[in-house]
Amino acid sequence: MKKLLLLFLTLFATTAYCNEQVYVYCGALDGQSWYKPRVNNYMPAASSTFDLYIAFGTWQTLEIGEQQMPYFLINKAQYDQFYWICSDGYVPHPASDFWDTSWYLFAIKDAQGRIRFMPGHFSTRLKPPVELLDKM
């Protein structure tokens, strides 16, 4: 119960400066499986949402050549809370919605302001052609 209360307080405190939210799921490091996290012995009802665990932060994109890797930037306190809800071999991952089939990573800023990617499996995508961007 204390962990759950601390999690809610952490999430509540972060909403003041973050304008985006994602659902949190636990994914295998190799990307072969995932599951909705449990709260003690309670598994949220099967539905099109993750029901309980939500992270607040901002979507960012790392570009390397023609590849893009979206990631979700949160604070370390949030990540630490989500890390402990996943079983061994699984780590927290962000999802924009239940039907999103891409894998994304969480990232945090360290004390020096550098972005650190948290462990996990991730998907990349090709950058759209410049002509397409000009039409948007």
CSV table of N, CA and C in Angstrom, one decimal:
chain,number,residue,atom,x,y,z
A,1,MET,N,0.8,-1.2,0.0
A,1,MET,CA,0.0,0.0,0.0
A,1,MET,C,0.9,1.3,0.0
A,2,LYS,N,2.0,1.2,0.8
A,2,LYS,CA,2.9,2.4,0.8
A,2,LYS,C,3.5,2.6,-0.6
A,3,LYS,N,3.8,1.6,-1.3
A,3,LYS,CA,4.4,1.7,-2.7
A,3,LYS,C,3.4,2.4,-3.6
A,4,LEU,N,2.1,1.9,-3.5
A,4,LEU,CA,1.1,2.5,-4.3
A,4,LEU,C,0.8,3.9,-4.0
A,5,LEU,N,0.8,4.3,-2.8
A,5,LEU,CA,0.6,5.7,-2.4
A,5,LEU,C,1.8,6.5,-2.9
A,6,LEU,N,3.0,6.0,-2.7
A,6,LEU,CA,4.2,6.8,-3.2
A,6,LEU,C,4.2,6.9,-4.7
A,7,LEU,N,3.7,5.9,-5.4
A,7,LEU,CA,3.6,6.0,-6.9
A,7,LEU,C,2.6,7.1,-7.2
A,8,PHE,N,1.5,7.1,-6.6
A,8,PHE,CA,0.5,8.1,-6.9
A,8,PHE,C,1.0,9.5,-6.6
A,9,LEU,N,1.7,9.7,-5.5
A,9,LEU,CA,2.2,11.0,-5.1
A,9,LEU,C,3.3,11.4,-6.1
A,10,THR,N,4.1,10.5,-6.6
A,10,THR,CA,5.1,10.8,-7.6
A,10,THR,C,4.5,11.2,-8.9
A,11,LEU,N,3.5,10.5,-9.3
A,11,LEU,CA,2.8,10.9,-10.5
A,11,LEU,C,2.1,12.2,-10.4
A,12,PHE,N,1.5,12.5,-9.3
A,12,PHE,CA,0.8,13.7,-9.1
A,12,PHE,C,1.7,14.9,-9.1
A,13,ALA,N,2.9,14.7,-8.5
A,13,ALA,CA,3.9,15.8,-8.4
A,13,ALA,C,4.4,16.1,-9.8
A,14,THR,N,4.5,15.2,-10.7
A,14,THR,CA,5.1,15.4,-12.0
A,14,THR,C,4.1,16.1,-13.0
A,15,THR,N,2.8,16.1,-12.7
A,15,THR,CA,1.9,16.6,-13.7
A,15,THR,C,2.0,18.1,-13.8
A,16,ALA,N,2.6,18.8,-12.9
A,16,ALA,CA,2.7,20.2,-12.9
A,16,ALA,C,3.6,20.7,-14.1
A,17,TYR,N,4.6,19.9,-14.5
A,17,TYR,CA,5.5,20.4,-15.5
A,17,TYR,C,5.5,19.5,-16.7
A,18,CYS,N,4.8,18.5,-16.8
A,18,CYS,CA,4.7,17.6,-17.9
A,18,CYS,C,3.4,17.6,-18.6
A,19,ASN,N,3.4,17.7,-19.9
A,19,ASN,CA,2.1,17.9,-20.6
A,19,ASN,C,1.7,16.7,-21.4
A,20,GLU,N,2.4,15.6,-21.3
A,20,GLU,CA,2.0,14.4,-22.1
A,20,GLU,C,2.0,13.2,-21.1
A,21,GLN,N,1.2,12.2,-21.5
A,21,GLN,CA,1.1,11.0,-20.6
A,21,GLN,C,1.2,9.7,-21.5
A,22,VAL,N,1.7,8.7,-21.0
A,22,VAL,CA,1.7,7.4,-21.7
A,22,VAL,C,1.3,6.3,-20.7
A,23,TYR,N,0.9,5.2,-21.2
A,23,TYR,CA,0.6,4.0,-20.4
A,23,TYR,C,1.9,3.3,-20.2
A,24,VAL,N,2.0,2.5,-19.1
A,24,VAL,CA,3.2,1.8,-18.8
A,24,VAL,C,2.9,0.3,-18.8
A,25,TYR,N,3.8,-0.4,-19.5
A,25,TYR,CA,3.7,-1.9,-19.5
A,25,TYR,C,5.1,-2.5,-19.2
A,26,CYS,N,5.1,-3.7,-18.9
A,26,CYS,CA,6.4,-4.4,-18.6
A,26,CYS,C,6.7,-5.2,-19.8
A,27,GLY,N,7.9,-5.0,-20.4
A,27,GLY,CA,8.3,-5.7,-21.6
A,27,GLY,C,9.6,-6.4,-21.4
A,28,ALA,N,9.7,-7.6,-22.0
A,28,ALA,CA,10.9,-8.4,-21.9
A,28,ALA,C,12.1,-7.6,-22.6
A,29,LEU,N,13.3,-7.8,-22.1
A,29,LEU,CA,14.4,-7.1,-22.7
A,29,LEU,C,14.6,-7.4,-24.2
A,30,ASP,N,14.3,-8.7,-24.6
A,30,ASP,CA,14.5,-9.1,-26.0
A,30,ASP,C,13.2,-8.8,-26.9
A,31,GLY,N,12.2,-8.2,-26.3
A,31,GLY,CA,11.0,-7.8,-27.1
A,31,GLY,C,10.1,-8.9,-27.4
A,32,GLN,N,10.3,-10.1,-26.8
A,32,GLN,CA,9.5,-11.3,-27.2
A,32,GLN,C,8.1,-11.3,-26.5
A,33,SER,N,8.0,-10.6,-25.3
A,33,SER,CA,6.7,-10.6,-24.6
A,33,SER,C,6.5,-9.4,-23.8
A,34,TRP,N,5.3,-9.2,-23.3
A,34,TRP,CA,5.0,-8.0,-22.5
A,34,TRP,C,3.8,-8.4,-21.7
A,35,TYR,N,3.5,-7.6,-20.6
A,35,TYR,CA,2.3,-7.8,-19.9
A,35,TYR,C,1.9,-6.5,-19.2
A,36,LYS,N,0.6,-6.4,-18.8
A,36,LYS,CA,0.2,-5.3,-18.0
A,36,LYS,C,0.7,-5.5,-16.5
A,37,PRO,N,1.2,-4.5,-15.9
A,37,PRO,CA,1.7,-4.7,-14.5
A,37,PRO,C,0.6,-4.9,-13.5
A,38,ARG,N,0.9,-5.6,-12.5
A,38,ARG,CA,-0.1,-5.9,-11.4
A,38,ARG,C,0.1,-4.9,-10.3
A,39,VAL,N,-1.0,-4.7,-9.5
A,39,VAL,CA,-0.9,-3.9,-8.3
A,39,VAL,C,-1.2,-4.9,-7.2
A,40,ASN,N,-0.1,-5.3,-6.4
A,40,ASN,CA,-0.2,-6.4,-5.5
A,40,ASN,C,-0.7,-7.6,-6.2
A,41,ASN,N,-1.8,-8.2,-5.8
A,41,ASN,CA,-2.4,-9.4,-6.5
A,41,ASN,C,-3.5,-9.0,-7.4
A,42,TYR,N,-3.7,-7.7,-7.7
A,42,TYR,CA,-4.8,-7.3,-8.5
A,42,TYR,C,-4.3,-7.1,-9.9
A,43,MET,N,-5.0,-7.7,-10.9
A,43,MET,CA,-4.7,-7.5,-12.3
A,43,MET,C,-5.9,-6.6,-12.8
A,44,PRO,N,-5.6,-5.5,-13.4
A,44,PRO,CA,-6.6,-4.6,-14.0
A,44,PRO,C,-7.5,-5.4,-15.0
A,45,ALA,N,-8.7,-5.1,-15.0
A,45,ALA,CA,-9.6,-5.8,-15.9
A,45,ALA,C,-9.2,-5.7,-17.4
A,46,ALA,N,-9.4,-6.7,-18.2
A,46,ALA,CA,-9.1,-6.7,-19.6
A,46,ALA,C,-9.9,-5.6,-20.3
A,47,SER,N,-9.2,-4.7,-20.9
A,47,SER,CA,-9.9,-3.6,-21.6
A,47,SER,C,-8.9,-3.0,-22.6
A,48,SER,N,-9.4,-2.0,-23.3
A,48,SER,CA,-8.5,-1.4,-24.3
A,48,SER,C,-7.6,-0.3,-23.7
A,49,THR,N,-7.5,-0.2,-22.4
A,49,THR,CA,-6.6,0.7,-21.8
A,49,THR,C,-5.8,-0.1,-20.7
A,50,PHE,N,-4.7,0.5,-20.3
A,50,PHE,CA,-3.9,-0.1,-19.3
A,50,PHE,C,-4.4,0.1,-17.9
A,51,ASP,N,-5.4,1.0,-17.7
A,51,ASP,CA,-6.2,1.2,-16.5
A,51,ASP,C,-5.4,1.9,-15.4
A,52,LEU,N,-4.2,1.6,-15.0
A,52,LEU,CA,-3.7,2.1,-13.8
A,52,LEU,C,-2.4,2.8,-13.9
A,53,TYR,N,-1.4,2.3,-14.5
A,53,TYR,CA,0.0,2.9,-14.5
A,53,TYR,C,0.1,3.9,-15.7
A,54,ILE,N,0.3,5.1,-15.3
A,54,ILE,CA,0.5,6.2,-16.3
A,54,ILE,C,1.7,7.0,-16.0
A,55,ALA,N,2.5,7.3,-17.0
A,55,ALA,CA,3.7,8.1,-16.7
A,55,ALA,C,3.5,9.5,-17.4
A,56,PHE,N,4.0,10.5,-16.8
A,56,PHE,CA,3.9,11.9,-17.3
A,56,PHE,C,5.3,12.4,-17.7
A,57,GLY,N,5.4,13.0,-18.9
A,57,GLY,CA,6.7,13.5,-19.4
A,57,GLY,C,6.5,14.0,-20.8
A,58,THR,N,7.5,13.9,-21.6
A,58,THR,CA,7.4,14.4,-23.0
A,58,THR,C,8.0,13.4,-24.0
A,59,TRP,N,7.3,13.3,-25.2
A,59,TRP,CA,7.9,12.5,-26.2
A,59,TRP,C,9.0,13.3,-26.9
A,60,GLN,N,10.1,12.6,-27.2
A,60,GLN,CA,11.3,13.1,-27.9
A,60,GLN,C,11.7,12.1,-29.0
A,61,THR,N,12.5,12.6,-29.9
A,61,THR,CA,12.9,11.7,-31.0
A,61,THR,C,14.5,11.8,-31.1
A,62,LEU,N,15.1,10.7,-31.1
A,62,LEU,CA,16.6,10.7,-31.4
A,62,LEU,C,16.7,10.3,-32.9
A,63,GLU,N,17.5,11.1,-33.7
A,63,GLU,CA,17.7,10.9,-35.1
A,63,GLU,C,19.1,10.5,-35.3
A,64,ILE,N,19.3,9.3,-36.0
A,64,ILE,CA,20.6,8.9,-36.4
A,64,ILE,C,20.5,8.5,-37.8
A,65,GLY,N,21.2,9.4,-38.7
A,65,GLY,CA,21.1,9.2,-40.1
A,65,GLY,C,19.6,9.3,-40.5
A,66,GLU,N,19.1,8.3,-41.2
A,66,GLU,CA,17.7,8.3,-41.7
A,66,GLU,C,16.8,7.6,-40.7
A,67,GLN,N,17.3,7.1,-39.6
A,67,GLN,CA,16.5,6.4,-38.6
A,67,GLN,C,16.0,7.4,-37.5
A,68,GLN,N,14.8,7.2,-37.0
A,68,GLN,CA,14.3,7.9,-35.9
A,68,GLN,C,13.9,6.9,-34.8
A,69,MET,N,14.3,7.3,-33.5
A,69,MET,CA,13.9,6.5,-32.4
A,69,MET,C,13.1,7.3,-31.4
A,70,PRO,N,11.8,7.2,-31.4
A,70,PRO,CA,11.0,8.0,-30.4
A,70,PRO,C,11.3,7.4,-29.0
A,71,TYR,N,11.3,8.3,-28.0
A,71,TYR,CA,11.4,7.8,-26.6
A,71,TYR,C,10.6,8.8,-25.7
A,72,PHE,N,10.4,8.3,-24.5
A,72,PHE,CA,9.6,9.2,-23.6
A,72,PHE,C,10.4,9.6,-22.4
A,73,LEU,N,10.6,10.9,-22.2
A,73,LEU,CA,11.4,11.5,-21.2
A,73,LEU,C,10.6,11.7,-19.9
A,74,ILE,N,11.1,11.0,-18.8
A,74,ILE,CA,10.4,11.2,-17.5
A,74,ILE,C,11.5,11.5,-16.5
A,75,ASN,N,11.0,11.7,-15.2
A,75,ASN,CA,12.0,11.9,-14.2
A,75,ASN,C,12.4,10.6,-13.6
A,76,LYS,N,13.5,10.5,-12.9
A,76,LYS,CA,14.1,9.3,-12.3
A,76,LYS,C,13.1,8.7,-11.3
A,77,ALA,N,12.5,9.5,-10.5
A,77,ALA,CA,11.6,9.0,-9.5
A,77,ALA,C,10.5,8.2,-10.1
A,78,GLN,N,9.9,8.7,-11.2
A,78,GLN,CA,8.9,7.9,-11.9
A,78,GLN,C,9.4,6.6,-12.4
A,79,TYR,N,10.6,6.6,-13.0
A,79,TYR,CA,11.1,5.4,-13.6
A,79,TYR,C,11.4,4.4,-12.5
A,80,ASP,N,12.0,4.8,-11.4
A,80,ASP,CA,12.3,3.9,-10.3
A,80,ASP,C,11.0,3.2,-9.8
A,81,GLN,N,9.9,3.9,-9.7
A,81,GLN,CA,8.7,3.3,-9.3
A,81,GLN,C,8.2,2.3,-10.3
A,82,PHE,N,8.2,2.6,-11.5
A,82,PHE,CA,7.8,1.6,-12.5
A,82,PHE,C,8.7,0.4,-12.6
A,83,TYR,N,10.0,0.6,-12.4
A,83,TYR,CA,10.9,-0.5,-12.5
A,83,TYR,C,10.6,-1.6,-11.5
A,84,TRP,N,10.2,-1.2,-10.3
A,84,TRP,CA,9.9,-2.2,-9.3
A,84,TRP,C,8.6,-2.9,-9.5
A,85,ILE,N,7.7,-2.5,-10.4
A,85,ILE,CA,6.5,-3.2,-10.6
A,85,ILE,C,6.6,-4.3,-11.6
A,86,CYS,N,7.7,-4.3,-12.3
A,86,CYS,CA,8.0,-5.3,-13.4
A,86,CYS,C,8.8,-6.5,-12.8
A,87,SER,N,8.4,-7.7,-13.2
A,87,SER,CA,9.1,-8.9,-12.7
A,87,SER,C,10.5,-9.0,-13.4
A,88,ASP,N,11.3,-9.9,-12.8
A,88,ASP,CA,12.7,-10.1,-13.3
A,88,ASP,C,12.7,-10.4,-14.8
A,89,GLY,N,13.6,-9.8,-15.5
A,89,GLY,CA,13.7,-10.0,-17.0
A,89,GLY,C,12.8,-9.0,-17.8
A,90,TYR,N,12.0,-8.3,-17.1
A,90,TYR,CA,11.1,-7.3,-17.7
A,90,TYR,C,11.4,-5.9,-17.2
A,91,VAL,N,11.2,-4.9,-18.0
A,91,VAL,CA,11.4,-3.5,-17.6
A,91,VAL,C,10.3,-2.7,-18.1
A,92,PRO,N,10.1,-1.5,-17.5
A,92,PRO,CA,9.0,-0.7,-18.0
A,92,PRO,C,9.2,-0.1,-19.3
A,93,HIS,N,8.2,0.0,-20.1
A,93,HIS,CA,8.2,0.6,-21.4
A,93,HIS,C,7.0,1.5,-21.6
A,94,PRO,N,7.1,2.6,-22.3
A,94,PRO,CA,5.9,3.5,-22.5
A,94,PRO,C,5.1,3.0,-23.8
A,95,ALA,N,3.8,3.3,-23.7
A,95,ALA,CA,3.0,3.0,-24.9
A,95,ALA,C,2.0,4.2,-25.0
A,96,SER,N,1.9,4.7,-26.2
A,96,SER,CA,0.9,5.8,-26.4
A,96,SER,C,-0.5,5.4,-26.3
A,97,ASP,N,-0.8,4.1,-26.7
A,97,ASP,CA,-2.1,3.5,-26.5
A,97,ASP,C,-2.0,2.0,-26.5
A,98,PHE,N,-3.1,1.3,-26.3
A,98,PHE,CA,-3.0,-0.1,-26.2
A,98,PHE,C,-2.7,-0.8,-27.5
A,99,TRP,N,-3.1,-0.1,-28.6
A,99,TRP,CA,-3.0,-0.8,-29.9
A,99,TRP,C,-1.7,-0.4,-30.6
A,100,ASP,N,-0.8,0.4,-30.0
A,100,ASP,CA,0.5,0.7,-30.6
A,100,ASP,C,1.4,-0.5,-30.5
A,101,THR,N,1.8,-0.9,-31.7
A,101,THR,CA,2.7,-2.1,-31.7
A,101,THR,C,4.2,-1.8,-31.7
A,102,SER,N,4.5,-0.6,-31.7
A,102,SER,CA,6.0,-0.2,-31.7
A,102,SER,C,6.5,-0.3,-30.2
A,103,TRP,N,7.8,-0.5,-30.1
A,103,TRP,CA,8.4,-0.6,-28.8
A,103,TRP,C,9.2,0.8,-28.6
A,104,TYR,N,9.0,1.4,-27.4
A,104,TYR,CA,9.7,2.6,-27.1
A,104,TYR,C,10.4,2.5,-25.8
A,105,LEU,N,11.4,3.3,-25.6
A,105,LEU,CA,12.1,3.3,-24.3
A,105,LEU,C,11.8,4.6,-23.5
A,106,PHE,N,11.9,4.4,-22.2
A,106,PHE,CA,11.9,5.6,-21.3
A,106,PHE,C,13.3,6.1,-21.3
A,107,ALA,N,13.5,7.4,-21.0
A,107,ALA,CA,14.7,8.1,-20.8
A,107,ALA,C,14.6,9.0,-19.7
A,108,ILE,N,15.7,9.3,-19.0
A,108,ILE,CA,15.8,10.3,-17.9
A,108,ILE,C,17.0,11.2,-18.2
A,109,LYS,N,16.9,12.4,-17.5
A,109,LYS,CA,18.1,13.2,-17.5
A,109,LYS,C,18.9,13.0,-16.3
A,110,ASP,N,20.2,12.8,-16.4
A,110,ASP,CA,21.1,12.6,-15.2
A,110,ASP,C,21.4,14.0,-14.6
A,111,ALA,N,22.2,13.9,-13.6
A,111,ALA,CA,22.6,15.2,-12.8
A,111,ALA,C,23.3,16.2,-13.7
A,112,GLN,N,24.0,15.7,-14.7
A,112,GLN,CA,24.7,16.6,-15.6
A,112,GLN,C,23.8,17.1,-16.8
A,113,GLY,N,22.6,16.7,-16.8
A,113,GLY,CA,21.7,17.1,-17.9
A,113,GLY,C,21.7,16.3,-19.1
A,114,ARG,N,22.5,15.1,-19.1
A,114,ARG,CA,22.6,14.2,-20.2
A,114,ARG,C,21.4,13.3,-20.2
A,115,ILE,N,20.9,13.0,-21.4
A,115,ILE,CA,19.8,12.0,-21.5
A,115,ILE,C,20.3,10.6,-21.4
A,116,ARG,N,19.8,9.8,-20.5
A,116,ARG,CA,20.1,8.4,-20.4
A,116,ARG,C,19.0,7.5,-20.8
A,117,PHE,N,19.2,6.6,-21.7
A,117,PHE,CA,18.1,5.7,-22.1
A,117,PHE,C,18.1,4.5,-21.1
A,118,MET,N,16.9,4.2,-20.7
A,118,MET,CA,16.7,3.1,-19.8
A,118,MET,C,16.7,1.8,-20.6
A,119,PRO,N,17.0,0.7,-20.0
A,119,PRO,CA,17.1,-0.6,-20.7
A,119,PRO,C,15.7,-1.0,-21.3
A,120,GLY,N,15.8,-1.7,-22.4
A,120,GLY,CA,14.6,-2.2,-23.0
A,120,GLY,C,14.7,-2.5,-24.5
A,121,HIS,N,13.7,-2.9,-25.1
A,121,HIS,CA,13.6,-3.2,-26.5
A,121,HIS,C,13.0,-2.0,-27.2
A,122,PHE,N,13.4,-1.6,-28.4
A,122,PHE,CA,12.8,-0.5,-29.0
A,122,PHE,C,12.8,-0.7,-30.6
A,123,SER,N,11.9,0.1,-31.2
A,123,SER,CA,11.7,0.1,-32.6
A,123,SER,C,12.2,1.4,-33.2
A,124,THR,N,12.7,1.3,-34.4
A,124,THR,CA,13.1,2.6,-35.1
A,124,THR,C,12.2,2.7,-36.3
A,125,ARG,N,12.2,3.9,-36.9
A,125,ARG,CA,11.4,4.2,-38.1
A,125,ARG,C,12.3,5.0,-39.0
A,126,LEU,N,11.9,5.0,-40.3
A,126,LEU,CA,12.6,5.9,-41.3
A,126,LEU,C,12.1,7.3,-41.2
A,127,LYS,N,12.9,8.3,-41.3
A,127,LYS,CA,12.5,9.6,-41.4
A,127,LYS,C,11.6,9.8,-42.7
A,128,PRO,N,10.5,10.6,-42.6
A,128,PRO,CA,9.8,10.8,-43.8
A,128,PRO,C,10.6,11.6,-44.8
A,129,PRO,N,10.3,11.5,-46.1
A,129,PRO,CA,11.0,12.3,-47.1
A,129,PRO,C,10.7,13.7,-46.9
A,130,VAL,N,11.7,14.6,-47.3
A,130,VAL,CA,11.5,16.0,-47.2
A,130,VAL,C,10.3,16.5,-47.9
A,131,GLU,N,10.0,16.0,-49.1
A,131,GLU,CA,8.8,16.4,-49.8
A,131,GLU,C,7.5,16.3,-49.0
A,132,LEU,N,7.4,15.2,-48.3
A,132,LEU,CA,6.3,14.9,-47.5
A,132,LEU,C,6.2,15.9,-46.3
A,133,LEU,N,7.3,16.2,-45.7
A,133,LEU,CA,7.3,17.1,-44.6
A,133,LEU,C,6.9,18.5,-45.1
A,134,ASP,N,7.3,18.9,-46.3
A,134,ASP,CA,6.9,20.2,-46.8
A,134,ASP,C,5.4,20.4,-47.0
A,135,LYS,N,4.7,19.2,-47.2
A,135,LYS,CA,3.3,19.3,-47.5
A,135,LYS,C,2.5,19.3,-46.2
A,136,MET,N,3.2,19.0,-45.1
A,136,MET,CA,2.4,18.9,-43.8
A,136,MET,C,2.2,20.3,-43.2
